[in-house]
PDB file of C-alpha atoms in Angstrom:
ATOM      1  CA  MET A  11      -0.049  -0.103  -0.065  1.00 72.00           C
ATOM      2  CA  ASN A  12       1.603   3.235  -1.067  1.00 81.00           C
ATOM      3  CA  PRO A  13       1.933   5.586   1.785  1.00 87.00           C
ATOM      4  CA  THR A  14      -0.527   8.933   2.072  1.00 94.00           C
ATOM      5  CA  THR A  15       2.433  10.998   1.958  1.00 96.00           C
ATOM      6  CA  SER A  16       5.703  11.300   0.766  1.00 98.00           C
ATOM      7  CA  ILE A  17       8.245  13.942   2.426  1.00 98.00           C
ATOM      8  CA  VAL A  18      11.119  14.856   0.175  1.00 98.00           C
ATOM      9  CA  ILE A  19      14.375  15.831   2.480  1.00 98.00           C
ATOM     10  CA  PRO A  20      16.971  17.712  -0.345  1.00 96.00           C
ATOM     11  CA  ASN A  21      20.303  17.886   1.291  1.00 95.00           C
ATOM     12  CA  TYR A  22      24.186  19.180   0.694  1.00 93.00           C
ATOM     13  CA  ARG A  23      26.923  18.727   3.278  1.00 91.00           C
ATOM     14  CA  LEU A  24      24.722  18.034   6.645  1.00 89.00           C
ATOM     15  CA  THR A  25      24.676  15.426   8.197  1.00 92.00           C
ATOM     16  CA  ARG A  26      23.935  16.294  12.079  1.00 93.00           C
ATOM     17  CA  MET A  27      21.149  18.759  11.435  1.00 95.00           C
ATOM     18  CA  LEU A  28      19.538  16.335   9.026  1.00 96.00           C
ATOM     19  CA  ARG A  29      19.593  13.159  11.644  1.00 96.00           C
ATOM     20  CA  ASN A  30      18.180  15.804  14.244  1.00 96.00           C
ATOM     21  CA  CYS A  31      15.567  16.571  11.267  1.00 96.00           C
ATOM     22  CA  LEU A  32      15.032  12.297  10.761  1.00 97.00           C
ATOM     23  CA  LEU A  33      14.620  11.827  14.181  1.00 97.00           C
ATOM     24  CA  SER A  34      12.071  14.905  15.079  1.00 96.00           C
ATOM     25  CA  ILE A  35       9.954  12.767  12.107  1.00 97.00           C
ATOM     26  CA  LYS A  36       9.647   9.869  14.024  1.00 95.00           C
ATOM     27  CA  ALA A  37       8.859  10.612  17.130  1.00 95.00           C
ATOM     28  CA  ALA A  38       5.875  12.652  15.015  1.00 93.00           C
ATOM     29  CA  LYS A  39       4.246   9.434  14.739  1.00 87.00           C
ATOM     30  CA  PHE A  40       2.167   9.850  11.908  1.00 90.00           C
ATOM     31  CA  PRO A  41       0.599   6.880  10.336  1.00 86.00           C
ATOM     32  CA  SER A  42       1.544   6.963   6.788  1.00 92.00           C
ATOM     33  CA  TYR A  43       3.920   8.314   5.161  1.00 96.00           C
ATOM     34  CA  GLU A  44       7.500   8.003   3.838  1.00 97.00           C
ATOM     35  CA  VAL A  45      10.992   9.589   3.606  1.00 98.00           C
ATOM     36  CA  ILE A  46      13.310  10.403   0.443  1.00 98.00           C
ATOM     37  CA  VAL A  47      15.966  12.346   1.549  1.00 98.00           C
ATOM     38  CA  VAL A  48      18.133  13.644  -1.310  1.00 97.00           C
ATOM     39  CA  ASP A  49      21.173  13.945  -1.505  1.00 96.00           C
ATOM     40  CA  ASP A  50      22.454  16.883  -3.983  1.00 93.00           C
ATOM     41  CA  ALA A  51      26.391  15.826  -4.525  1.00 90.00           C
ATOM     42  CA  SER A  52      27.814  16.142  -0.973  1.00 93.00           C
ATOM     43  CA  LYS A  53      31.107  14.781  -0.552  1.00 95.00           C
ATOM     44  CA  SER A  54      31.049  10.684  -0.599  1.00 94.00           C
ATOM     45  CA  TYR A  55      31.408  10.598   3.524  1.00 94.00           C
ATOM     46  CA  VAL A  56      28.109  12.065   4.053  1.00 94.00           C
ATOM     47  CA  GLN A  57      26.041  10.507   0.829  1.00 94.00           C
ATOM     48  CA  ARG A  58      27.465   6.873   2.926  1.00 95.00           C
ATOM     49  CA  TYR A  59      26.376   8.256   6.377  1.00 96.00           C
ATOM     50  CA  LEU A  60      22.708   8.821   4.460  1.00 94.00           C
ATOM     51  CA  LYS A  61      22.625   5.089   3.002  1.00 95.00           C
ATOM     52  CA  ASP A  62      23.323   4.809   6.819  1.00 96.00           C
ATOM     53  CA  LEU A  63      20.560   6.456   8.093  1.00 96.00           C
ATOM     54  CA  GLU A  64      18.699   4.182   5.192  1.00 96.00           C
ATOM     55  CA  LYS A  65      19.881   1.069   6.816  1.00 96.00           C
ATOM     56  CA  GLU A  66      19.010   2.167  10.274  1.00 96.00           C
ATOM     57  CA  GLY A  67      15.320   3.136   9.234  1.00 96.00           C
ATOM     58  CA  LEU A  68      15.373   6.965   9.718  1.00 97.00           C
ATOM     59  CA  CYS A  69      14.030   7.659   5.813  1.00 97.00           C
ATOM     60  CA  ASP A  70      12.998   5.164   3.367  1.00 97.00           C
ATOM     61  CA  LYS A  71      14.856   5.732   0.432  1.00 97.00           C
ATOM     62  CA  ALA A  72      18.828   7.580   0.121  1.00 96.00           C
ATOM     63  CA  ILE A  73      19.295   9.084  -3.196  1.00 97.00           C
ATOM     64  CA  CYS A  74      23.080  10.231  -3.697  1.00 96.00           C
ATOM     65  CA  LYS A  75      23.385  11.962  -6.745  1.00 94.00           C
ATOM     66  CA  ALA A  76      27.172  12.715  -8.587  1.00 94.00           C
ATOM     67  CA  GLU A  77      26.240  16.431 -10.069  1.00 93.00           C
ATOM     68  CA  ASN A  78      24.734  19.171  -7.875  1.00 92.00           C
ATOM     69  CA  GLY A  79      21.780  20.671  -9.165  1.00 89.00           C
ATOM     70  CA  GLY A  80      20.495  22.858  -6.706  1.00 89.00           C
ATOM     71  CA  PHE A  81      17.297  23.017  -4.960  1.00 88.00           C
ATOM     72  CA  GLY A  82      14.624  22.634  -7.562  1.00 90.00           C
ATOM     73  CA  ARG A  83      16.129  19.711  -9.775  1.00 93.00           C
ATOM     74  CA  ALA A  84      16.518  18.131  -5.677  1.00 94.00           C
ATOM     75  CA  CYS A  85      12.788  18.043  -5.277  1.00 94.00           C
ATOM     76  CA  ASN A  86      12.319  16.686  -8.384  1.00 95.00           C
ATOM     77  CA  ASP A  87      14.658  14.150  -7.796  1.00 97.00           C
ATOM     78  CA  GLY A  88      12.758  13.213  -4.800  1.00 97.00           C
ATOM     79  CA  ILE A  89       9.398  13.474  -6.187  1.00 97.00           C
ATOM     80  CA  ALA A  90       9.908  11.543  -9.143  1.00 97.00           C
ATOM     81  CA  ALA A  91      10.931   8.636  -6.896  1.00 97.00           C
ATOM     82  CA  ALA A  92       7.772   9.221  -4.505  1.00 97.00           C
ATOM     83  CA  ARG A  93       4.648   6.858  -3.745  1.00 97.00           C
ATOM     84  CA  GLY A  94       2.415   9.847  -1.308  1.00 96.00           C
ATOM     85  CA  LYS A  95      -1.070  11.440  -2.705  1.00 96.00           C
ATOM     86  CA  TYR A  96       0.781  14.365  -0.897  1.00 97.00           C
ATOM     87  CA  ILE A  97       3.960  15.705  -1.589  1.00 97.00           C
ATOM     88  CA  VAL A  98       5.499  17.646   1.625  1.00 97.00           C
ATOM     89  CA  LEU A  99       9.160  19.057   0.626  1.00 95.00           C
ATOM     90  CA  LEU A 100      10.638  20.223   4.606  1.00 95.00           C
ATOM     91  CA  ASN A 101      14.891  21.633   4.876  1.00 92.00           C
ATOM     92  CA  ASN A 102      17.264  18.748   6.446  1.00 95.00           C
ATOM     93  CA  ASP A 103      17.352  21.823   8.849  1.00 93.00           C
ATOM     94  CA  THR A 104      13.449  21.684  10.330  1.00 92.00           C
ATOM     95  CA  TRP A 105      12.317  20.429  13.258  1.00 92.00           C
ATOM     96  CA  VAL A 106       8.744  19.372  13.085  1.00 94.00           C
ATOM     97  CA  HIS A 107       6.261  18.472  16.514  1.00 90.00           C
ATOM     98  CA  ASP A 108       3.879  16.321  17.317  1.00 91.00           C
ATOM     99  CA  GLY A 109       0.395  17.211  14.561  1.00 92.00           C
ATOM    100  CA  TRP A 110       2.453  18.662  12.498  1.00 91.00           C
ATOM    101  CA  LEU A 111       1.437  16.528   9.312  1.00 95.00           C
ATOM    102  CA  GLU A 112      -1.748  15.548  10.650  1.00 95.00           C
ATOM    103  CA  ALA A 113      -2.432  19.150  10.537  1.00 91.00           C
ATOM    104  CA  LEU A 114      -0.746  20.290   6.574  1.00 93.00           C
ATOM    105  CA  VAL A 115      -3.022  17.228   5.485  1.00 95.00           C
ATOM    106  CA  ALA A 116      -6.468  18.172   7.366  1.00 94.00           C
ATOM    107  CA  ARG A 117      -5.487  21.284   5.502  1.00 92.00           C
ATOM    108  CA  ALA A 118      -5.548  20.289   2.169  1.00 93.00           C
ATOM    109  CA  GLU A 119      -8.069  18.019   2.862  1.00 94.00           C
ATOM    110  CA  GLU A 120     -10.740  20.897   3.315  1.00 93.00           C
ATOM    111  CA  ALA A 121     -11.141  21.911  -0.237  1.00 90.00           C
ATOM    112  CA  GLU A 122     -10.496  20.953  -3.600  1.00 90.00           C
ATOM    113  CA  LYS A 123      -8.780  24.509  -4.145  1.00 88.00           C
ATOM    114  CA  ILE A 124      -6.408  24.058  -2.174  1.00 88.00           C
ATOM    115  CA  GLY A 125      -2.836  22.989  -4.009  1.00 89.00           C
ATOM    116  CA  VAL A 126       0.045  23.784  -1.702  1.00 88.00           C
ATOM    117  CA  VAL A 127      -0.822  24.627   2.271  1.00 89.00           C
ATOM    118  CA  GLY A 128       2.618  25.738   4.573  1.00 83.00           C
ATOM    119  CA  SER A 129       3.619  25.900   7.928  1.00 80.00           C
ATOM    120  CA  LYS A 130       4.653  28.289  10.333  1.00 74.00           C
ATOM    121  CA  ILE A 131       8.058  28.443  10.026  1.00 73.00           C
ATOM    122  CA  LEU A 132       9.023  29.455  13.697  1.00 74.00           C
ATOM    123  CA  PHE A 133      12.663  30.108  15.293  1.00 75.00           C
ATOM    124  CA  PRO A 134      14.266  28.381  18.306  1.00 80.00           C
ATOM    125  CA  ASP A 135      12.726  31.194  20.465  1.00 78.00           C
ATOM    126  CA  GLY A 136       9.559  30.569  19.318  1.00 73.00           C
ATOM    127  CA  ALA A 137       8.950  33.494  17.562  1.00 70.00           C
ATOM    128  CA  VAL A 138       7.366  33.154  13.378  1.00 70.00           C
ATOM    129  CA  MET A 139       9.976  32.988  11.074  1.00 64.00           C
ATOM    130  CA  TRP A 140       8.258  32.962   7.914  1.00 60.00           C
ATOM    131  CA  GLY A 141       4.444  32.351   7.318  1.00 59.00           C
ATOM    132  CA  CYS A 142       2.640  33.700   4.347  1.00 57.00           C
ATOM    133  CA  VAL A 143       3.964  36.084   1.179  1.00 53.00           C
ATOM    134  CA  SER A 144       1.432  38.421  -0.152  1.00 53.00           C
ATOM    135  CA  PHE A 145       2.866  39.888  -3.193  1.00 50.00           C
ATOM    136  CA  GLN A 146       0.043  42.648  -3.522  1.00 53.00           C
ATOM    137  CA  PRO A 147       1.292  44.616  -1.703  1.00 50.00           C
ATOM    138  CA  VAL A 148       4.821  42.930  -1.055  1.00 45.00           C
ATOM    139  CA  ARG A 149       4.672  41.995   2.366  1.00 47.00           C
ATOM    140  CA  PHE A 150       6.100  39.067   4.449  1.00 48.00           C
ATOM    141  CA  TRP A 151       3.381  38.295   6.839  1.00 50.00           C
ATOM    142  CA  TRP A 152       4.316  37.761  10.485  1.00 53.00           C
ATOM    143  CA  HIS A 153       7.865  37.770  10.818  1.00 54.00           C
ATOM    144  CA  GLY A 154       8.595  38.430  13.980  1.00 56.00           C
ATOM    145  CA  HIS A 155       5.466  37.980  15.352  1.00 56.00           C
ATOM    146  CA  SER A 156       4.655  34.920  18.976  1.00 59.00           C
ATOM    147  CA  CYS A 157       3.853  32.185  17.609  1.00 56.00           C
ATOM    148  CA  TYR A 158       1.035  32.236  19.839  1.00 56.00           C
ATOM    149  CA  ALA A 159      -0.350  35.994  18.495  1.00 62.00           C
ATOM    150  CA  PRO A 160      -3.665  35.350  17.386  1.00 58.00           C
ATOM    151  CA  GLU A 161      -3.832  36.453  13.875  1.00 62.00           C
ATOM    152  CA  ILE A 162      -0.613  34.369  12.721  1.00 61.00           C
ATOM    153  CA  ASN A 163      -3.216  31.477  13.823  1.00 60.00           C
ATOM    154  CA  VAL A 164      -5.430  31.121  11.558  1.00 58.00           C
ATOM    155  CA  PRO A 165      -5.219  29.797   7.691  1.00 61.00           C
ATOM    156  CA  ARG A 166      -5.607  32.069   4.919  1.00 59.00           C
ATOM    157  CA  ASP A 167      -4.876  32.202   1.460  1.00 61.00           C
ATOM    158  CA  SER A 168      -1.950  33.366   0.150  1.00 62.00           C
ATOM    159  CA  SER A 169       0.268  34.210  -3.463  1.00 53.00           C
ATOM    160  CA  SER A 170       3.039  31.841  -2.073  1.00 56.00           C
ATOM    161  CA  GLY A 171       4.608  30.129   1.586  1.00 66.00           C
ATOM    162  CA  PRO A 172       8.317  29.259   2.273  1.00 71.00           C
ATOM    163  CA  PHE A 173       8.948  25.280   0.544  1.00 74.00           C
ATOM    164  CA  CYS A 174      10.851  24.618   3.842  1.00 78.00           C
ATOM    165  CA  SER A 175       8.070  22.691   4.982  1.00 85.00           C
ATOM    166  CA  ALA A 176       5.118  22.653   2.625  1.00 90.00           C
ATOM    167  CA  LEU A 177       2.774  20.173   1.187  1.00 94.00           C
ATOM    168  CA  ILE A 178       1.847  19.716  -2.519  1.00 94.00           C
ATOM    169  CA  LYS A 179      -1.092  17.752  -3.596  1.00 96.00           C
ATOM    170  CA  ARG A 180       0.626  15.351  -6.307  1.00 95.00           C
ATOM    171  CA  ALA A 181      -2.542  15.987  -8.577  1.00 94.00           C
ATOM    172  CA  LEU A 182      -0.949  19.532  -8.580  1.00 92.00           C
ATOM    173  CA  PHE A 183       2.591  18.164 -10.109  1.00 91.00           C
ATOM    174  CA  ASP A 184       0.494  15.537 -12.649  1.00 92.00           C
ATOM    175  CA  GLU A 185      -1.197  18.923 -13.693  1.00 93.00           C
ATOM    176  CA  ILE A 186       0.997  21.634 -14.199  1.00 90.00           C
ATOM    177  CA  GLY A 187       4.389  19.872 -13.968  1.00 90.00           C
ATOM    178  CA  LEU A 188       7.514  20.072 -11.374  1.00 89.00           C
ATOM    179  CA  PHE A 189       9.957  22.815 -10.930  1.00 80.00           C
ATOM    180  CA  ASP A 190      11.385  25.065 -13.156  1.00 80.00           C
ATOM    181  CA  GLU A 191      15.164  23.573 -12.584  1.00 80.00           C
ATOM    182  CA  ARG A 192      16.795  27.364 -14.166  1.00 77.00           C
ATOM    183  CA  PHE A 193      15.827  28.232 -10.596  1.00 74.00           C
ATOM    184  CA  VAL A 194      18.910  26.884  -8.579  1.00 72.00           C
ATOM    185  CA  ASN A 195      18.533  27.682  -5.111  1.00 67.00           C
ATOM    186  CA  GLY A 196      16.422  30.988  -4.416  1.00 66.00           C
ATOM    187  CA  TRP A 197      12.627  31.098  -6.010  1.00 67.00           C
ATOM    188  CA  GLU A 198      11.407  27.538  -7.137  1.00 70.00           C
ATOM    189  CA  ASP A 199       8.679  27.710  -4.806  1.00 70.00           C
ATOM    190  CA  VAL A 200       8.127  31.813  -5.574  1.00 68.00           C
ATOM    191  CA  ASP A 201       7.824  30.548  -9.158  1.00 70.00           C
ATOM    192  CA  PHE A 202       5.986  27.118  -9.072  1.00 71.00           C
ATOM    193  CA  CYS A 203       3.374  29.049  -6.406  1.00 71.00           C
TER     194      CYS A 203
END
C-alpha cells in the first residue's frame, strides 16, 4: 500500500542537522508516510552517512546524486521517486512537532482548490520566521511575531509561502509539472505558486 504522504528532504553537506530532522519526523508518529532524502552531490562521507540512515530506518530512500543541481532539481528527483498522494518538501535543518503533518493533510483535504499548504516556521525561541507571503502589496506576514499571537494561527490564502516545509498535492504536480530547474537555490517556491 502506498503511503499517504511522501516527505522529500533535499540535502547538501549536512549530517547532524539532517539526523535531528529525521528523528523529529519519527517522533511525530504520523501513521502513513515515507521519507526520501536527496543528497545533492555532497562529499562521499556524507553520502555514505545517508545510506547508513536508510539502513537504520530513519529514511525510506536515500538518493545520492553525482552532480549538484540545486534545490529544484533535488526536489524533482525526490518527487519522481515518491509514492504518496501528498508531497511534503522539508528542509534538512528543520524540526517538526507532533501534529505537524496531520494539520497539513487536514488543511489540504478541506477543499479541492487547495493545492499547497505551508507551515508556520518558527525560530528556536518561538518567534515566527516565516508565514505566508502576499504580493499585493509585497509583504512577508508575521516575521518576528510570537507563534501564539491570534492572527498567526488563522488559515489564510496567500500568494506564496516558504517551501522549507510545505505540502503539495501530487495531482498539482501532475497538472502543472515539476519545479523549473533554471532556478537554482532561490525563488523555486514563488515560481511554482
